[in-house]
Amino acid sequence: MARVLIPLGLLLVAFWIYSIVDCALQAPTRHRGVSKPVWILIIILLPVFGGILWFVVGRARKRTMPVFRAPDDNPEFLGSIGSIADQDERIRRLEEELAALDAEDDDPRWHAADGAVEPGEDPATDSPTPSDSGTSDDDGDGRDTRA
């Protein structure tokens, strides 16, 4: 008889401790009926019966997360997208807007930022030409001959 009672007693104590720990670690939103401290008291004061009550009545089931579906797998999303004709019309309008932007006269300052040469610059060195720089080097020796 002792061979049965000792393992059974150890099992009941383990269940009682597991019930206390489970109740204490659950989020407060997962407790039904009464608050978390009251459930812990019920489990402690009614060792086995309190644990059974906790698992049957007090512990709320985990809410299942909604299954995430990619937009191309979701029929609701696919139905909310406009028809192919609407998409073709939108693409046509965007292409017209891009063509209109390309056809506009561009500001020359934008070309200078892109590496194009400003008027009055030497294309080989990207620096102002000697005639525009205010210095005169008529004989090519690099010295300014102006007084």
PDB file of C-alpha atoms in Angstrom:
ATOM      1  CA  MET A   1       0.000   0.000   0.000  1.00  0.00           C
ATOM      2  CA  ALA A   2       2.875   2.351   0.779  1.00  0.00           C
ATOM      3  CA  ARG A   3       4.320   1.613  -2.650  1.00  0.00           C
ATOM      4  CA  VAL A   4       1.232   3.186  -4.225  1.00  0.00           C
ATOM      5  CA  LEU A   5       0.615   6.049  -1.773  1.00  0.00           C
ATOM      6  CA  ILE A   6       4.137   7.533  -1.867  1.00  0.00           C
ATOM      7  CA  PRO A   7       4.318   7.882  -5.681  1.00  0.00           C
ATOM      8  CA  LEU A   8       0.705   9.094  -5.748  1.00  0.00           C
ATOM      9  CA  GLY A   9       1.475  11.692  -3.063  1.00  0.00           C
ATOM     10  CA  LEU A  10       4.546  12.851  -4.994  1.00  0.00           C
ATOM     11  CA  LEU A  11       2.456  13.107  -8.143  1.00  0.00           C
ATOM     12  CA  LEU A  12      -0.197  15.205  -6.357  1.00  0.00           C
ATOM     13  CA  VAL A  13       2.465  17.515  -4.864  1.00  0.00           C
ATOM     14  CA  ALA A  14       4.048  17.934  -8.322  1.00  0.00           C
ATOM     15  CA  PHE A  15       0.622  18.714  -9.806  1.00  0.00           C
ATOM     16  CA  TRP A  16      -0.045  21.224  -7.010  1.00  0.00           C
ATOM     17  CA  ILE A  17       3.292  23.007  -7.568  1.00  0.00           C
ATOM     18  CA  TYR A  18       2.809  22.964 -11.332  1.00  0.00           C
ATOM     19  CA  SER A  19      -0.659  24.522 -10.887  1.00  0.00           C
ATOM     20  CA  ILE A  20       0.748  27.325  -8.713  1.00  0.00           C
ATOM     21  CA  VAL A  21       3.582  28.074 -11.146  1.00  0.00           C
ATOM     22  CA  ASP A  22       1.294  27.928 -14.171  1.00  0.00           C
ATOM     23  CA  CYS A  23      -1.198  30.323 -12.576  1.00  0.00           C
ATOM     24  CA  ALA A  24       1.560  32.709 -11.502  1.00  0.00           C
ATOM     25  CA  LEU A  25       3.199  32.822 -14.936  1.00  0.00           C
ATOM     26  CA  GLN A  26       0.035  33.343 -16.972  1.00  0.00           C
ATOM     27  CA  ALA A  27      -0.723  36.855 -18.184  1.00  0.00           C
ATOM     28  CA  PRO A  28      -3.514  38.572 -16.226  1.00  0.00           C
ATOM     29  CA  THR A  29      -5.651  38.586 -19.369  1.00  0.00           C
ATOM     30  CA  ARG A  30      -5.625  34.769 -19.391  1.00  0.00           C
ATOM     31  CA  HIS A  31      -7.403  34.405 -16.010  1.00  0.00           C
ATOM     32  CA  ARG A  32     -11.135  33.796 -16.057  1.00  0.00           C
ATOM     33  CA  GLY A  33     -13.510  34.377 -13.193  1.00  0.00           C
ATOM     34  CA  VAL A  34     -11.406  36.051 -10.514  1.00  0.00           C
ATOM     35  CA  SER A  35      -8.084  37.860 -10.440  1.00  0.00           C
ATOM     36  CA  LYS A  36      -4.667  36.249 -10.471  1.00  0.00           C
ATOM     37  CA  PRO A  37      -3.924  36.566  -6.709  1.00  0.00           C
ATOM     38  CA  VAL A  38      -7.290  35.008  -5.848  1.00  0.00           C
ATOM     39  CA  TRP A  39      -6.591  32.053  -8.151  1.00  0.00           C
ATOM     40  CA  ILE A  40      -3.193  31.528  -6.526  1.00  0.00           C
ATOM     41  CA  LEU A  41      -4.879  31.540  -3.093  1.00  0.00           C
ATOM     42  CA  ILE A  42      -7.498  29.032  -4.269  1.00  0.00           C
ATOM     43  CA  ILE A  43      -4.779  26.719  -5.591  1.00  0.00           C
ATOM     44  CA  ILE A  44      -2.714  26.998  -2.395  1.00  0.00           C
ATOM     45  CA  LEU A  45      -5.641  26.571   0.026  1.00  0.00           C
ATOM     46  CA  LEU A  46      -7.272  23.693  -1.913  1.00  0.00           C
ATOM     47  CA  PRO A  47      -4.158  21.822  -3.114  1.00  0.00           C
ATOM     48  CA  VAL A  48      -5.440  19.287  -5.628  1.00  0.00           C
ATOM     49  CA  PHE A  49      -8.996  20.522  -6.052  1.00  0.00           C
ATOM     50  CA  GLY A  50      -7.759  24.135  -6.554  1.00  0.00           C
ATOM     51  CA  GLY A  51      -5.376  22.975  -9.298  1.00  0.00           C
ATOM     52  CA  ILE A  52      -8.152  21.099 -11.035  1.00  0.00           C
ATOM     53  CA  LEU A  53     -10.408  24.174 -10.793  1.00  0.00           C
ATOM     54  CA  TRP A  54      -7.613  26.313 -12.203  1.00  0.00           C
ATOM     55  CA  PHE A  55      -7.136  24.145 -15.293  1.00  0.00           C
ATOM     56  CA  VAL A  56     -10.854  23.574 -15.898  1.00  0.00           C
ATOM     57  CA  VAL A  57     -12.380  26.976 -15.035  1.00  0.00           C
ATOM     58  CA  GLY A  58      -9.739  29.635 -14.452  1.00  0.00           C
ATOM     59  CA  ARG A  59      -7.258  29.213 -17.245  1.00  0.00           C
ATOM     60  CA  ALA A  60      -8.387  30.767 -20.494  1.00  0.00           C
ATOM     61  CA  ARG A  61      -7.337  29.089 -23.679  1.00  0.00           C
ATOM     62  CA  LYS A  62      -4.777  30.744 -25.883  1.00  0.00           C
ATOM     63  CA  ARG A  63      -6.377  32.764 -28.580  1.00  0.00           C
ATOM     64  CA  THR A  64      -5.289  31.425 -31.884  1.00  0.00           C
ATOM     65  CA  MET A  65      -3.547  33.927 -34.066  1.00  0.00           C
ATOM     66  CA  PRO A  66      -5.199  34.550 -37.394  1.00  0.00           C
ATOM     67  CA  VAL A  67      -3.409  32.811 -40.199  1.00  0.00           C
ATOM     68  CA  PHE A  68      -1.312  35.278 -42.148  1.00  0.00           C
ATOM     69  CA  ARG A  69      -1.828  35.039 -45.826  1.00  0.00           C
ATOM     70  CA  ALA A  70       0.304  36.770 -48.383  1.00  0.00           C
ATOM     71  CA  PRO A  71      -1.585  39.328 -50.480  1.00  0.00           C
ATOM     72  CA  ASP A  72      -1.365  37.205 -53.598  1.00  0.00           C
ATOM     73  CA  ASP A  73      -2.929  34.264 -51.699  1.00  0.00           C
ATOM     74  CA  ASN A  74      -5.750  36.305 -50.174  1.00  0.00           C
ATOM     75  CA  PRO A  75      -8.905  36.288 -52.321  1.00  0.00           C
ATOM     76  CA  GLU A  76     -10.303  39.335 -50.502  1.00  0.00           C
ATOM     77  CA  PHE A  77      -7.208  41.376 -51.341  1.00  0.00           C
ATOM     78  CA  LEU A  78      -7.179  40.171 -54.907  1.00  0.00           C
ATOM     79  CA  GLY A  79     -10.842  41.080 -55.267  1.00  0.00           C
ATOM     80  CA  SER A  80     -10.186  44.575 -53.931  1.00  0.00           C
ATOM     81  CA  ILE A  81      -7.615  45.283 -56.623  1.00  0.00           C
ATOM     82  CA  GLY A  82      -9.072  47.027 -59.628  1.00  0.00           C
ATOM     83  CA  SER A  83      -9.519  45.284 -62.914  1.00  0.00           C
ATOM     84  CA  ILE A  84      -6.720  44.887 -65.422  1.00  0.00           C
ATOM     85  CA  ALA A  85      -8.214  47.713 -67.491  1.00  0.00           C
ATOM     86  CA  ASP A  86      -7.864  50.051 -64.489  1.00  0.00           C
ATOM     87  CA  GLN A  87      -4.234  49.038 -64.068  1.00  0.00           C
ATOM     88  CA  ASP A  88      -3.540  49.531 -67.773  1.00  0.00           C
ATOM     89  CA  GLU A  89      -5.114  52.990 -67.623  1.00  0.00           C
ATOM     90  CA  ARG A  90      -2.966  53.935 -64.630  1.00  0.00           C
ATOM     91  CA  ILE A  91       0.192  52.708 -66.374  1.00  0.00           C
ATOM     92  CA  ARG A  92      -0.738  54.675 -69.515  1.00  0.00           C
ATOM     93  CA  ARG A  93      -1.217  57.870 -67.460  1.00  0.00           C
ATOM     94  CA  LEU A  94       2.107  57.380 -65.686  1.00  0.00           C
ATOM     95  CA  GLU A  95       3.894  56.850 -68.997  1.00  0.00           C
ATOM     96  CA  GLU A  96       2.317  60.055 -70.368  1.00  0.00           C
ATOM     97  CA  GLU A  97       3.452  61.986 -67.294  1.00  0.00           C
ATOM     98  CA  LEU A  98       6.993  60.633 -67.649  1.00  0.00           C
ATOM     99  CA  ALA A  99       7.048  61.537 -71.346  1.00  0.00           C
ATOM    100  CA  ALA A 100       5.830  65.042 -70.510  1.00  0.00           C
ATOM    101  CA  LEU A 101       8.569  65.416 -67.905  1.00  0.00           C
ATOM    102  CA  ASP A 102      11.207  64.251 -70.385  1.00  0.00           C
ATOM    103  CA  ALA A 103       9.928  66.696 -73.016  1.00  0.00           C
ATOM    104  CA  GLU A 104      10.138  69.754 -70.750  1.00  0.00           C
ATOM    105  CA  ASP A 105      13.095  72.083 -71.159  1.00  0.00           C
ATOM    106  CA  ASP A 106      15.610  71.118 -68.549  1.00  0.00           C
ATOM    107  CA  ASP A 107      17.312  73.618 -66.279  1.00  0.00           C
ATOM    108  CA  PRO A 108      21.015  73.866 -67.286  1.00  0.00           C
ATOM    109  CA  ARG A 109      22.028  73.782 -63.636  1.00  0.00           C
ATOM    110  CA  TRP A 110      20.838  70.162 -63.474  1.00  0.00           C
ATOM    111  CA  HIS A 111      23.146  69.206 -66.318  1.00  0.00           C
ATOM    112  CA  ALA A 112      26.145  70.753 -64.544  1.00  0.00           C
ATOM    113  CA  ALA A 113      25.429  68.507 -61.564  1.00  0.00           C
ATOM    114  CA  ASP A 114      25.301  65.514 -63.897  1.00  0.00           C
ATOM    115  CA  GLY A 115      28.759  66.279 -65.263  1.00  0.00           C
ATOM    116  CA  ALA A 116      27.793  68.254 -68.366  1.00  0.00           C
ATOM    117  CA  VAL A 117      29.910  71.288 -69.214  1.00  0.00           C
ATOM    118  CA  GLU A 118      28.619  74.781 -68.488  1.00  0.00           C
ATOM    119  CA  PRO A 119      29.033  77.392 -71.218  1.00  0.00           C
ATOM    120  CA  GLY A 120      32.473  78.997 -70.924  1.00  0.00           C
ATOM    121  CA  GLU A 121      34.197  75.924 -69.451  1.00  0.00           C
ATOM    122  CA  ASP A 122      36.967  73.902 -71.030  1.00  0.00           C
ATOM    123  CA  PRO A 123      35.548  70.377 -71.577  1.00  0.00           C
ATOM    124  CA  ALA A 124      38.948  68.742 -71.126  1.00  0.00           C
ATOM    125  CA  THR A 125      39.593  70.123 -67.636  1.00  0.00           C
ATOM    126  CA  ASP A 126      36.130  71.134 -66.408  1.00  0.00           C
ATOM    127  CA  SER A 127      37.638  74.495 -65.461  1.00  0.00           C
ATOM    128  CA  PRO A 128      37.000  77.961 -66.851  1.00  0.00           C
ATOM    129  CA  THR A 129      38.812  78.728 -70.091  1.00  0.00           C
ATOM    130  CA  PRO A 130      41.715  81.202 -69.877  1.00  0.00           C
ATOM    131  CA  SER A 131      39.806  83.846 -71.774  1.00  0.00           C
ATOM    132  CA  ASP A 132      36.980  83.715 -69.227  1.00  0.00           C
ATOM    133  CA  SER A 133      39.175  83.506 -66.138  1.00  0.00           C
ATOM    134  CA  GLY A 134      40.432  87.086 -66.184  1.00  0.00           C
ATOM    135  CA  THR A 135      44.095  86.119 -66.731  1.00  0.00           C
ATOM    136  CA  SER A 136      46.035  86.375 -69.933  1.00  0.00           C
ATOM    137  CA  ASP A 137      48.630  83.854 -70.982  1.00  0.00           C
ATOM    138  CA  ASP A 138      49.418  84.716 -74.557  1.00  0.00           C
ATOM    139  CA  ASP A 139      52.809  83.040 -74.853  1.00  0.00           C
ATOM    140  CA  GLY A 140      51.866  79.725 -73.174  1.00  0.00           C
ATOM    141  CA  ASP A 141      54.496  79.866 -70.386  1.00  0.00           C
ATOM    142  CA  GLY A 142      51.924  80.055 -67.597  1.00  0.00           C
ATOM    143  CA  ARG A 143      52.808  83.613 -66.507  1.00  0.00           C
ATOM    144  CA  ASP A 144      50.387  86.470 -66.554  1.00  0.00           C
ATOM    145  CA  THR A 145      51.613  89.076 -69.041  1.00  0.00           C
ATOM    146  CA  ARG A 146      49.002  91.657 -68.120  1.00  0.00           C
ATOM    147  CA  ALA A 147      50.139  94.458 -65.913  1.00  0.00           C
TER     148      ALA A 147
END
